[in-house]
C-alpha atoms as one frame of an Amber mdcrd trajectory, in Angstrom:
protein
   5.995  13.531 -11.350   8.234  16.441 -10.421  10.705  16.228  -7.526  12.922
  18.818  -5.889  15.649  18.090  -3.340  15.828  20.254  -0.207  19.030  21.344
   1.516  18.413  18.854   4.336  18.280  15.946   1.887  14.489  15.563   1.960
  12.355  15.888  -1.172   9.366  17.894  -2.333   7.206  15.940  -4.751   4.437
  17.189  -7.042   2.147  14.467  -8.375  -0.606  14.641 -10.941  -4.005  13.385
  -9.777  -3.507  10.140 -11.676  -0.140   9.631  -9.984  -1.609  10.418  -6.563
  -4.543   8.041  -6.985  -2.183   5.075  -7.132  -1.337   5.627  -3.431  -4.735
   4.971  -1.783  -5.109   1.910  -4.029  -1.831   0.579  -2.621  -2.904   1.063
   1.018  -2.888  -2.292   2.822  -5.964  -1.638   4.975  -9.172   0.380   4.898
  -7.879   2.549   7.755  -4.717   3.367   5.824  -6.725   4.291   2.730  -8.896
   6.663   4.785  -5.818   8.359   6.270  -4.202   8.821   2.848  -7.399  10.190
   1.309  -7.910  12.698   4.132  -4.544  14.204   3.189  -4.605  13.803  -0.597
  -8.310  14.508  -1.215  -9.123  16.909   1.649  -5.800  18.686   2.223  -5.335
  17.717   5.859  -1.954  17.771   7.565  -0.902  14.460   9.084  -1.533  15.736
  12.633  -5.021  16.907  11.640  -5.893  13.412  10.386  -5.508  12.072  13.925
  -8.225  14.413  15.250 -10.978  13.520  12.744 -14.100  11.903  14.208 -17.367
  10.902  12.512 -19.139  13.844  14.164 -16.907  16.238  12.214 -18.518  15.224
   8.903 -21.535  17.343   7.971 -23.812  17.676   4.983 -23.687  21.159   3.442
 -26.716  23.421   3.081 -27.432  22.245  -0.490 -28.089  18.753   0.870 -25.787
  17.152  -1.702 -22.227  17.959  -0.678 -20.174  17.407   2.465 -17.703  19.342
   4.564 -15.214  18.193   7.163 -14.653  20.186  10.327 -10.962  20.514  11.218
 -10.968  21.224  14.935  -7.305  21.750  15.779  -5.531  22.948  12.663  -1.996
  24.295  12.630  -1.813  27.844  13.923   1.291  29.797  12.925  -0.051  33.072
  14.373  -0.364  32.015  18.006  -3.898  33.439  18.120  -5.637  30.162  19.019
  -5.114  28.192  22.225  -6.108  24.807  20.797  -5.333  25.208  17.111  -7.135
  26.930  14.270 -10.636  25.803  13.329 -11.807  25.508   9.712 -14.089  23.551
   7.397 -12.734  21.853   4.315 -14.348  20.230   1.293 -15.075  16.506   1.620
 -15.562  14.896  -1.814 -18.638  12.686  -1.977 -16.667   9.569  -2.871 -14.356
  10.133   0.105 -17.374  10.613   2.376 -18.797   7.327   1.080 -15.476   5.562
   1.712 -15.280   6.958   5.242 -18.896   6.006   5.917 -18.227   2.405   4.859
 -15.153   2.348   7.089 -17.154   3.706  10.060 -19.749   0.979   9.592 -17.188
  -1.811   9.228 -15.105  -0.644  12.200 -18.178  -0.030  14.381 -17.132   3.511
  15.257 -19.407   5.940  17.062 -19.470   9.691  16.451 -16.820  10.456  19.077
 -14.285   7.820  18.021 -11.169   8.877  16.127 -11.145   7.580  12.570  -7.385
   7.069  12.775  -6.387   6.481  16.424  -2.692   6.206  15.648   0.504   8.206
  16.051   1.774  10.731  13.545   4.765   8.490  12.804   2.500   5.515  12.116
   0.552   7.460   9.483   3.822   8.656   7.945   4.937   5.030   7.731   1.663
   4.064   6.032   2.314   6.626   3.305   5.907   5.436   2.907   4.680   1.845
   2.606   2.000   2.715   0.024   4.571   4.768  -1.899   7.010   1.840  -1.939
   4.261  -0.414  -3.293   3.343   2.225  -5.892   6.974   2.361  -7.030   6.998
  -1.419  -7.439   3.640  -1.402  -9.242   4.403   1.425 -11.665   8.173   1.232
 -11.991   8.386   4.945 -11.083  10.975   5.163  -8.306  10.034   8.799  -7.555
   7.157   7.402  -5.497   9.714   6.392  -2.869  10.343  10.096  -2.210   6.686
  10.805  -1.370   5.863  11.935   2.184   2.626  12.809   3.955   3.230  16.494
   3.253   3.395  15.804  -0.484  -0.217  14.597  -0.371  -1.317  18.040   0.861
   0.959  19.620  -1.752  -0.668  17.496  -4.483  -4.148  18.518  -3.297  -3.345
  22.253  -3.287  -1.508  22.190  -6.608  -4.334  20.268  -8.268  -6.960  22.784
  -7.138  -4.932  25.913  -7.931  -3.057  24.952 -11.099  -5.091  22.191 -12.717
  -8.632  23.180 -11.694  -8.155  26.981 -11.429  -9.933  27.200  -8.068  -9.663
  30.656  -6.500  -6.601  30.956  -4.215  -8.856  32.479  -1.536 -11.015  29.349
  -1.504  -8.005  27.022  -1.365  -6.460  29.099   1.433  -9.684  28.850   3.438
 -10.051  25.096   2.865  -6.401  24.356   3.619  -5.953  26.728   6.536  -3.341
  29.015   4.992  -3.382  32.607   6.206  -1.645  34.200   3.207  -0.782  33.581
  -0.419   2.904  33.571   0.550   2.183  30.525   2.728   0.553  28.585  -0.102
   2.948  29.559  -2.909   5.604  26.890  -2.096   2.998  24.185  -2.731   2.659
  25.160  -6.379   4.542  23.517  -9.203   5.371  25.435 -12.367   2.434  25.202
 -14.799   2.719  22.540 -17.472   2.519  23.355 -21.169  -0.967  21.810 -21.178
  -2.064  24.138 -18.347  -0.675  27.158 -20.201  -2.394  26.259 -23.473  -5.773
  25.589 -21.867  -5.591  28.800 -19.821  -4.307  31.120 -22.547  -5.963  29.761
 -25.697  -9.088  31.866 -25.298  -7.371  35.002 -23.952  -7.531  37.993 -26.302
  -3.888  39.019 -26.634
């Protein structure tokens, strides 16, 4: 895990996928797990999590994969009255988890999956991170915030999986590469070797 202290005393944290996956396992409730996975597996901002409803989940045209409609995403341009709209990738295992949660909670298509406040969801992440620190002995978990889950998602796709920046920008709602660049950690030696080994130089 890599951490970087900001001038205001807060931290930026970059987790590997294995390190991230400890967090949803440490969530105390099904609802908390869903909230964490929407950020860490789908790239949602904490405010966007609060707007997700079952009706926003759709099967893609291939009939096998799923997408999640983000109806009021952050808009830094001021072009949209009610936030920026986008679709993001919904992994099949996350869709299955959400579907089980919908059934257990008895939600209908217009109910919010996470009808809580932004601060409540932030607390859930802090609580799961504290438990992860106790479980693993890695105290860096205690520096993890909701925003680090989105950072982990973007870094994993761009650096570890080599997904096109244009695709990640579209899925995450970034309007420029400059906006996404701060989410990236320096490539590891393993990333460099795997990327450059077959290059003819």
